[in-house]
Structures are given as structure tokens and as C-alpha cells.
Short mmCIF file of C-alpha atoms and ligand atoms in Angstrom, two decimals:
data_model
loop_
_atom_site.label_atom_id
_atom_site.label_comp_id
_atom_site.label_asym_id
_atom_site.label_seq_id
_atom_site.Cartn_x
_atom_site.Cartn_y
_atom_site.Cartn_z
CA UNK A 1 0.18 -0.19 -0.27
CA UNK A 2 1.45 3.68 -0.87
CA UNK A 3 1.25 6.06 1.54
CA UNK A 4 -1.77 7.88 -0.13
CA UNK A 5 -3.37 4.57 -0.07
CA UNK A 6 -2.64 4.18 3.84
CA UNK A 7 -3.82 7.78 4.26
CA UNK A 8 -7.11 7.13 2.57
CA UNK A 9 -7.94 4.14 4.88
CA UNK A 10 -7.05 5.78 7.88
CA UNK A 11 -9.54 8.58 6.93
CA UNK A 12 -12.29 5.85 6.11
CA UNK A 13 -11.80 3.90 9.13
CA UNK A 14 -12.06 7.00 11.48
CA UNK A 15 -15.31 7.88 9.71
CA UNK A 16 -13.24 11.16 8.65
CA UNK A 17 -14.96 12.22 4.85
CA UNK A 18 -13.27 12.50 1.63
CA UNK A 19 -13.35 15.66 0.14
CA UNK A 20 -12.95 16.54 -3.61
CA UNK A 21 -8.90 17.55 -3.38
CA UNK A 22 -8.37 14.37 -1.24
CA UNK A 23 -6.62 11.38 -3.12
CA UNK A 24 -8.62 8.74 -3.71
CA UNK A 25 -8.43 5.26 -5.44
CA UNK A 26 -9.98 5.62 -9.06
CA UNK A 27 -12.27 2.72 -8.30
CA UNK A 28 -13.42 4.75 -5.22
CA UNK A 29 -14.14 7.75 -7.66
CA UNK A 30 -15.62 6.00 -10.54
CA UNK A 31 -17.81 4.01 -7.99
CA UNK A 32 -18.81 7.20 -6.88
CA UNK A 33 -19.84 8.47 -9.81
CA UNK A 34 -21.71 5.63 -10.95
CA UNK A 35 -23.58 5.63 -7.62
CA UNK A 36 -24.31 9.30 -7.21
CA UNK A 37 -25.12 9.82 -10.88
CA UNK A 38 -27.81 7.33 -11.19
CA UNK A 39 -28.90 8.68 -8.05
CA UNK A 40 -29.38 12.19 -9.85
CA UNK A 41 -30.62 10.87 -12.74
CA UNK A 42 -33.49 8.95 -10.45
CA UNK A 43 -34.41 12.21 -8.92
CA UNK A 44 -34.79 13.89 -12.54
CA UNK A 45 -36.58 11.18 -14.01
CA UNK A 46 -38.60 10.80 -11.19
CA UNK A 47 -40.40 13.96 -11.96
CA UNK A 48 -42.09 12.26 -15.13
CA UNK A 49 -44.59 9.76 -13.27
CA UNK A 50 -45.93 12.34 -10.88
CA UNK A 51 -45.60 15.70 -13.08
CA UNK A 52 -48.15 13.39 -15.07
CA UNK A 53 -50.80 14.33 -12.53
CA UNK A 54 -50.25 18.23 -11.78
CA UNK A 55 -53.04 19.37 -14.07
CA UNK A 56 -55.51 16.80 -12.97
CA UNK A 57 -54.48 17.06 -9.41
CA UNK A 58 -58.29 17.04 -7.57
CA UNK A 59 -57.87 20.09 -5.33
CA UNK A 60 -55.59 23.32 -5.37
CA UNK A 61 -54.23 22.45 -2.66
CA UNK A 62 -53.55 19.18 -3.89
CA UNK A 63 -51.92 21.05 -6.88
CA UNK A 64 -50.04 23.65 -5.11
CA UNK A 65 -48.03 20.49 -2.78
CA UNK A 66 -47.41 18.54 -5.72
CA UNK A 67 -45.88 21.09 -8.04
CA UNK A 68 -43.40 22.09 -5.14
CA UNK A 69 -42.44 18.35 -4.63
CA UNK A 70 -41.80 17.60 -8.13
CA UNK A 71 -39.72 20.78 -7.91
CA UNK A 72 -37.94 19.46 -4.86
CA UNK A 73 -36.98 16.25 -6.85
CA UNK A 74 -35.18 18.82 -9.72
CA UNK A 75 -33.46 20.76 -6.78
CA UNK A 76 -32.33 17.27 -5.59
CA UNK A 77 -31.03 16.15 -9.16
CA UNK A 78 -29.06 19.42 -9.25
CA UNK A 79 -27.50 19.09 -6.25
CA UNK A 80 -26.51 15.84 -7.12
CA UNK A 81 -25.30 16.50 -10.38
CA UNK A 82 -22.87 19.28 -8.63
CA UNK A 83 -21.64 16.87 -5.96
CA UNK A 84 -20.62 14.70 -8.59
CA UNK A 85 -19.03 17.15 -10.84
CA UNK A 86 -16.53 17.51 -8.01
CA UNK A 87 -15.52 13.99 -8.98
CA UNK A 88 -14.00 15.44 -12.23
CA UNK A 89 -17.08 14.68 -14.66
CA UNK A 90 -19.10 17.11 -16.93
CA UNK A 91 -22.83 17.19 -16.27
CA UNK A 92 -23.21 16.96 -20.05
CA UNK A 93 -21.00 13.43 -19.97
CA UNK A 94 -23.44 12.60 -17.04
CA UNK A 95 -26.70 13.44 -19.07
CA UNK A 96 -25.09 11.75 -22.16
CA UNK A 97 -24.88 8.53 -20.11
CA UNK A 98 -28.50 8.76 -19.38
CA UNK A 99 -30.09 9.23 -22.29
CA UNK A 100 -27.75 6.97 -24.34
CA UNK A 101 -29.25 3.99 -21.53
CA UNK A 102 -25.47 3.38 -20.17
CA UNK A 103 -26.36 5.05 -16.66
CA UNK A 104 -28.98 3.43 -15.24
CA UNK A 105 -31.89 5.41 -12.89
CA UNK A 106 -34.15 3.91 -10.19
CA UNK A 107 -36.29 0.94 -11.58
CA UNK A 108 -39.40 2.34 -9.91
CA UNK A 109 -39.96 5.17 -12.18
CA UNK A 110 -40.35 2.96 -15.34
CA UNK A 111 -44.07 2.21 -13.70
CA UNK A 112 -47.12 4.47 -15.26
CA UNK A 113 -49.10 6.57 -12.87
CA UNK A 114 -52.81 5.20 -13.71
CA UNK A 115 -54.52 7.04 -10.96
CA UNK A 116 -54.53 10.06 -8.21
CA UNK A 117 -53.83 7.22 -5.89
CA UNK A 118 -50.51 6.62 -7.75
CA UNK A 119 -49.63 9.94 -6.79
CA UNK A 120 -50.14 9.25 -2.98
CA UNK A 121 -48.47 5.66 -2.98
CA UNK A 122 -45.49 7.16 -4.69
CA UNK A 123 -44.96 9.86 -1.94
CA UNK A 124 -45.51 7.31 0.78
CA UNK A 125 -43.84 4.12 -0.59
CA UNK A 126 -41.27 5.81 -3.19
CA UNK A 127 -40.14 8.49 -1.04
CA UNK A 128 -40.65 6.46 2.04
CA UNK A 129 -38.10 3.64 0.96
CA UNK A 130 -36.09 6.71 -0.69
CA UNK A 131 -35.51 7.96 3.03
CA UNK A 132 -34.69 4.87 4.38
CA UNK A 133 -31.87 4.61 2.09
CA UNK A 134 -30.77 8.02 2.14
CA UNK A 135 -30.74 8.29 5.76
CA UNK A 136 -27.99 5.89 5.92
CA UNK A 137 -26.19 7.81 2.96
CA UNK A 138 -26.33 10.65 5.15
CA UNK A 139 -23.22 9.01 6.42
CA UNK A 140 -21.38 8.10 3.25
CA UNK A 141 -17.80 8.80 3.11
CA UNK A 142 -17.65 11.19 0.25
CA UNK A 143 -18.38 14.60 2.09
CA UNK A 144 -20.27 16.33 -0.58
CA UNK A 145 -22.46 13.66 -1.19
CA UNK A 146 -23.08 13.07 2.41
CA UNK A 147 -23.95 17.05 3.19
CA UNK A 148 -26.20 17.00 -0.04
CA UNK A 149 -28.00 14.33 1.67
CA UNK A 150 -29.02 15.65 4.68
CA UNK A 151 -30.29 18.49 3.03
CA UNK A 152 -32.59 16.19 0.98
CA UNK A 153 -33.82 14.02 3.59
CA UNK A 154 -35.10 16.65 5.15
CA UNK A 155 -37.39 17.49 2.03
CA UNK A 156 -38.18 13.96 1.26
CA UNK A 157 -39.55 13.62 4.92
CA UNK A 158 -42.24 15.89 3.86
CA UNK A 159 -42.47 14.38 0.37
CA UNK A 160 -43.47 11.34 2.21
CA UNK A 161 -46.02 12.76 4.68
CA UNK A 162 -48.01 14.41 2.14
CA UNK A 163 -48.29 11.11 0.25
CA UNK A 164 -49.36 9.08 2.96
CA UNK A 165 -51.81 11.99 3.93
CA UNK A 166 -53.37 11.64 0.44
CA UNK A 167 -53.54 7.98 0.25
CA UNK A 168 -55.47 8.25 4.20
CA UNK A 169 -57.75 10.62 2.54
CA UNK A 170 -58.45 7.88 -0.23
CA UNK A 171 -58.53 5.00 1.79
CA UNK A 172 -61.38 6.72 4.67
CA UNK A 173 -63.14 7.81 1.68
CA UNK A 174 -65.63 6.67 -0.37
CA UNK A 175 -65.44 2.54 -1.27
CA UNK A 176 -64.60 3.61 -4.85
CA UNK A 177 -61.98 5.74 -3.62
CA UNK A 178 -60.41 3.07 -0.74
CA UNK A 179 -60.21 0.69 -3.74
CA UNK A 180 -58.25 3.37 -5.81
CA UNK A 181 -55.67 3.39 -2.21
CA UNK A 182 -55.79 -0.31 -2.26
CA UNK A 183 -54.76 -0.72 -6.02
CA UNK A 184 -52.29 1.83 -5.88
CA UNK A 185 -50.73 0.36 -2.72
CA UNK A 186 -51.05 -3.38 -4.55
CA UNK A 187 -49.26 -2.18 -7.81
CA UNK A 188 -46.11 0.12 -6.05
CA UNK A 189 -45.33 -2.26 -3.21
CA UNK A 190 -43.44 -4.56 -4.65
CA UNK A 191 -41.52 -2.29 -6.99
CA UNK A 192 -40.75 0.14 -4.07
CA UNK A 193 -39.00 -2.91 -2.43
CA UNK A 194 -37.09 -3.67 -5.51
CA UNK A 195 -35.72 -0.08 -5.04
CA UNK A 196 -33.25 -1.37 -2.36
CA UNK A 197 -31.31 -3.22 -5.28
CA UNK A 198 -30.70 -7.08 -5.58
CA UNK A 199 -30.39 -9.55 -2.66
CA UNK A 200 -26.90 -8.66 -0.95
CA UNK A 201 -25.74 -11.85 -2.00
CA UNK A 202 -26.35 -10.91 -6.01
CA UNK A 203 -24.91 -7.43 -5.20
CA UNK A 204 -21.64 -6.34 -7.77
CA UNK A 205 -21.07 -3.48 -5.77
CA UNK A 206 -21.69 -3.71 -2.60
CA UNK A 207 -18.73 -5.28 -0.55
CA UNK A 208 -16.35 -2.47 -2.06
CA UNK A 209 -18.96 0.11 -1.47
CA UNK A 210 -18.98 -0.93 2.25
CA UNK A 211 -15.47 -1.51 2.60
CA UNK A 212 -15.01 2.18 1.58
CA UNK A 213 -18.42 3.21 3.45
CA UNK A 214 -19.99 4.95 0.32
CA UNK A 215 -22.84 2.45 1.55
CA UNK A 216 -23.35 2.31 5.38
CA UNK A 217 -26.01 -0.55 5.19
CA UNK A 218 -26.49 -3.41 3.02
CA UNK A 219 -29.47 -3.38 0.28
CA UNK A 220 -31.46 -5.89 2.23
CA UNK A 221 -30.71 -4.68 5.75
CA UNK A 222 -32.20 -1.26 4.22
CA UNK A 223 -35.31 -3.36 2.70
CA UNK A 224 -36.03 -5.11 6.07
CA UNK A 225 -36.20 -1.92 7.52
CA UNK A 226 -38.62 -0.54 5.16
CA UNK A 227 -40.61 -3.89 5.35
CA UNK A 228 -40.86 -3.51 9.10
CA UNK A 229 -42.20 -0.05 9.11
CA UNK A 230 -44.19 -0.23 6.39
CA UNK A 231 -46.63 -3.06 7.96
CA UNK A 232 -48.49 -0.33 10.66
CA UNK A 233 -48.71 2.29 8.02
CA UNK A 234 -50.70 -0.27 6.27
CA UNK A 235 -52.92 -1.03 9.24
CA UNK A 236 -53.85 2.68 9.99
CA UNK A 237 -54.95 2.89 6.00
CA UNK A 238 -57.11 0.01 6.82
CA UNK A 239 -55.81 -1.56 3.83
CA UNK A 240 -54.63 -5.18 2.87
CA UNK A 241 -51.42 -5.96 2.86
CA UNK A 242 -50.11 -6.77 -0.87
CA UNK A 243 -47.72 -9.51 0.44
CA UNK A 244 -49.57 -12.59 1.49
CA UNK A 245 -46.55 -14.37 3.28
CA UNK A 246 -45.65 -11.45 5.58
CA UNK A 247 -45.47 -12.72 8.95
CA UNK A 248 -43.84 -11.28 12.38
CA UNK A 249 -40.75 -13.29 13.31
CA UNK A 250 -40.39 -13.02 16.75
CA UNK A 251 -36.84 -14.54 16.84
CA UNK A 252 -35.67 -12.25 14.39
CA UNK A 253 -37.77 -9.32 15.90
CA UNK A 254 -38.63 -8.64 12.04
CA UNK A 255 -41.36 -9.57 9.73
CA UNK A 256 -40.54 -12.22 7.22
CA UNK A 257 -41.76 -11.15 3.68
CA UNK A 258 -42.63 -12.88 0.50
CA UNK A 259 -39.93 -13.12 -2.28
CA UNK A 260 -39.57 -10.34 -4.49
CA UNK A 261 -40.27 -11.08 -8.39
CA UNK A 262 -36.83 -10.71 -9.52
CA UNK A 263 -37.01 -11.66 -13.21
CA UNK A 264 -39.35 -8.38 -13.32
CA UNK A 265 -36.89 -6.39 -11.69
CA UNK A 266 -33.96 -7.57 -13.87
CA UNK A 267 -36.06 -6.81 -17.05
CA UNK A 268 -36.75 -3.19 -15.55
CA UNK A 269 -33.43 -2.51 -14.87
CA UNK A 270 -32.48 -3.76 -18.28
CA UNK A 271 -34.77 -1.61 -20.21
CA UNK A 272 -37.92 -3.37 -20.79
CA UNK A 273 -40.20 -1.65 -18.06
CA UNK A 274 -43.37 -0.71 -18.91
CA UNK A 275 -42.29 2.92 -19.59
CA UNK A 276 -38.78 3.05 -19.97
CA UNK A 277 -38.49 4.26 -23.73
CA UNK A 278 -41.00 6.73 -22.75
CA UNK A 279 -39.21 8.20 -19.99
CA UNK A 280 -35.71 8.67 -21.86
CA UNK A 281 -37.58 9.72 -24.85
CA UNK A 282 -39.24 12.82 -22.93
CA UNK A 283 -35.82 13.40 -21.20
CA UNK A 284 -34.50 13.82 -24.83
CA UNK A 285 -36.98 16.08 -25.87
CA UNK A 286 -37.01 18.18 -22.66
CA UNK A 287 -33.42 18.75 -22.87
CA UNK A 288 -33.49 19.79 -26.71
CA UNK A 289 -36.05 22.28 -26.01
CA UNK A 290 -33.72 23.64 -23.29
CA UNK A 291 -30.86 24.01 -25.98
CA UNK A 292 -31.14 27.93 -26.45
CA UNK A 293 -31.30 28.23 -22.71
CA UNK A 294 -28.02 26.92 -22.21
CA UNK A 295 -26.72 28.25 -25.36
CA UNK A 296 -27.93 31.85 -24.29
CA UNK A 297 -26.13 31.14 -20.74
CA UNK A 298 -22.95 30.24 -22.37
CA UNK A 299 -23.47 33.21 -24.46
CA UNK A 300 -24.09 35.95 -21.44
CA UNK A 301 -20.92 34.20 -19.60
CA UNK A 302 -18.52 34.68 -22.52
CA UNK A 303 -19.46 38.37 -22.84
CA UNK A 304 -19.22 38.88 -19.33
CA UNK A 305 -15.58 36.94 -18.97
CA UNK A 306 -14.64 39.06 -22.02
CA UNK A 307 -15.80 42.65 -20.62
CA UNK A 308 -13.50 41.23 -17.14
CA UNK A 309 -10.40 40.60 -19.53
CA UNK A 310 -10.30 43.99 -21.22
N1 ACO B 1 -32.94 0.25 -9.80
C1 ACO B 1 -32.00 0.61 -11.16
N2 ACO B 1 -31.04 -0.06 -10.92
C2 ACO B 1 -30.50 -0.85 -9.74
C3 ACO B 1 -31.71 -0.64 -8.60
C4 ACO B 1 -32.73 -0.20 -8.85
N3 ACO B 1 -33.85 -0.35 -7.88
N4 ACO B 1 -30.98 -1.38 -7.72
C5 ACO B 1 -29.65 -1.94 -8.35
N5 ACO B 1 -29.74 -1.40 -9.36
C6 ACO B 1 -28.53 -1.57 -10.44
C7 ACO B 1 -27.13 -1.05 -9.52
O1 ACO B 1 -27.13 0.42 -9.88
C8 ACO B 1 -26.18 -1.48 -10.69
O2 ACO B 1 -26.23 -1.50 -11.72
P1 ACO B 1 -24.80 -0.63 -12.67
O3 ACO B 1 -23.30 -1.78 -12.16
O4 ACO B 1 -25.17 -0.77 -13.79
O5 ACO B 1 -24.35 0.63 -11.79
C9 ACO B 1 -26.62 -3.04 -10.39
O6 ACO B 1 -28.00 -2.93 -10.56
C10 ACO B 1 -26.33 -4.00 -9.25
O7 ACO B 1 -26.77 -3.49 -7.91
P2 ACO B 1 -25.78 -3.25 -6.77
O8 ACO B 1 -24.48 -3.95 -6.91
O9 ACO B 1 -26.52 -3.89 -5.71
O10 ACO B 1 -25.48 -1.78 -6.67
P3 ACO B 1 -25.43 -0.70 -5.74
O11 ACO B 1 -24.71 -0.98 -4.82
O12 ACO B 1 -25.02 0.47 -6.44
O13 ACO B 1 -26.73 -0.57 -4.69
C11 ACO B 1 -28.74 1.09 -4.71
C12 ACO B 1 -27.70 0.13 -5.30
C13 ACO B 1 -28.91 0.57 -3.45
C14 ACO B 1 -29.80 1.69 -5.42
C15 ACO B 1 -27.09 2.15 -4.17
O14 ACO B 1 -27.22 2.66 -5.54
C16 ACO B 1 -27.83 3.44 -4.10
O15 ACO B 1 -28.03 3.51 -2.72
N6 ACO B 1 -27.91 4.59 -4.44
C17 ACO B 1 -28.60 5.73 -4.16
C18 ACO B 1 -29.69 6.04 -3.52
C19 ACO B 1 -30.63 6.31 -4.89
O16 ACO B 1 -30.00 5.89 -6.17
N7 ACO B 1 -31.97 6.47 -4.81
C20 ACO B 1 -32.56 6.29 -6.24
C21 ACO B 1 -34.12 6.64 -5.66
S1 ACO B 1 -34.57 7.74 -4.59
C22 ACO B 1 -35.54 8.78 -5.49
O17 ACO B 1 -35.07 9.15 -6.53
C23 ACO B 1 -36.81 9.37 -4.88
#
């Protein structure tokens, strides 16, 4: 081990943060770029399924809340792209990887939002699963990522509550509304569990990411936390649990759960979910439409710099 490597590992072991100008192994940098940029892409692509309901929200209050939530997700994407850029890669390169299909984003956003209940289910389950993961990432070893997570978690927790509250209103409403809530829960529950990634035994990056403290808890441990916290929430809603095998295990102190459909998971992350093509095509179209804005900013900055140089 070189002295640089030793110093890096000493910091990791002492829970000191690694900062952009610090020496880091190339594989650490690459792994972070991969995870952080996929995280950023997820925030940005995640605006689409919910954005789909802004014009159809059932009241002005719900519409205002949804608008600001979707806007927050854009903000999260921007913090995360900026944090990733500190690792020496440009935003343009990251976006090109998303648009070519080289970089992944969270599988959950390839499912369609068919009803208003789905907007509630996304806030509650999808943002809820994201928080469970992101709370642990607040302690990640890379400084800019860790600090970004602290701010993002505060906003996500508002997102989760607004989703739960929207679903609670449906669950306590008319029989048709309650059925809508149940249907959304049924469709989003399993894909939310898939957000935590493959089982630890199948996870390609976990071992190294845990050693380097990029990840602080494993995919299965985080998923178990989410499963456990969701059971009483479903009870309060008065809905049926979508997993018929869910059962409290006194010995483990956790719920035992049924198995995820891993064929579906791999099919979705490999580009064959309901909405994969649509999501990326929409991103490309929106990005193209924004070309004039980026050109204008570049021209303005060039003018300003030329004036400064005079
Ligand atoms: N959706 C899409 N791809 C996934 C998912 C998922 N739910 N889970 C795993 N994968 C991909 C990984 O990105 C990796 O692909 P790659 O090698 O092409 O990059 C592959 O499957 C193997 O999985 P792992 O080795 O377990 O990958 P990793 O160690 O990165 O763990 C995890 C996956 C848990 C998602 C991790 O990357 C992470 O914590 N990311 C940050 C959080 C995040 O991205 N959240 C996004 C949703 S939150 C939101 O936007 C509201």
C-alpha cells in the first residue's frame, strides 16, 4: 500500500470525510460517479410519473403541494449532479450516459401512474423507501454526497408525509376511493421493495462500497427496515397488505416477507419496463427544447468574461 492509500484508508476507518481535492483510489472515484449520477438521474426522471398528474390534481391545495414536490425533486437532481461534478466529470457527460442508456436510474420510475392514488403511493412508498436509504447515506464517506443527503432527507420527509396523507384521505373516503388506494398500494408495493437493489449475495458493488463506506448499510438490511416500518402504516390506512406471506418473526425481531419477482426487476433495470423508452425519450425532448437556454447562458458568460478581461 502506498502512503496515499494508507492515508485514505485511515480516514475511512476514522469516519473522516473524503473531500474533492483529497487523493482517492480511481475505483472509489468511479464507483461514486456511478452511484451518485444514477441517484441524480433518478431524481430527475422521477419528476415524470408525478408531473403527469399536476394538471389533474383533485384540488388546488393538492396541486400546489404536488407542484412544489416535483420542483424539489429537480433541486435534488441538481445538488447531486453538482456533487458528482466535484469528482471530475461534466454534467454533459452524465446526461449523455443517461440518454444513451449506459447509466441506470431507479427502476420504480418505469412504472406508469394510472390514477391519483398512485401519486399518494409514490410519495408514501417510493419517497419512504428513498428516505430509508438516504438516511444511511447521510453518513457516506464522500463529503459532498453526505452533505447533499442531509438536505435532501429533510425535503423527502415532507414528500413522504404528503403522500401518506393523500392516500389516507382516499382510504377513509368512499368505497371507490378506498379501492383506488388499495389498487395503488398493490401496484407500487413490490416495485418499492425493488428500489433497494438485488439481494446482498447478488449485489455486484456492495462489498467494496461497504468497505469504503460509500454505502453504510446493505441492500437487504435497508429493505428489511422498510418492510418493518410499512406494516403498521398499512394497518392505519385500513388496507390489505399486498404480501400474503408477511408475518412477524419473534426470534428475528423483524417481519418475514414473500419473495420479490426478480425476473421483473432485472427486466425493468435492463430497459424493458412499461415506461423505460417513454421516460428517456421525454428527457431527450425536454433537454433539446432547453438548448437555447444553455446557449444563452454560455453566450452571456462569454460576454461577461470578455468584459472582465478588457
Ligand atoms: N433500479 C435501477 N437499478 C438498480 C436498482 C434499482 N432499484 N438496484 C440496483 N440497481 C443496479 C445498480 O445500479 C447496479 O447497476 P450498474 O452496475 O449498471 O451501475 C446493479 O443494479 C447492481 O446492483 P448493486 O451492486 O446492488 O448496486 P449498488 O451497490 O449501487 O446498490 C442502490 C444499488 C442501493 C440503489 C445504490 O446505488 C444506492 O443506494 N443509490 C443511491 C440511492 C438512489 O439512487 N436512490 C434512487 C431512488 S430515490 C429517488 O429518486 C426518490
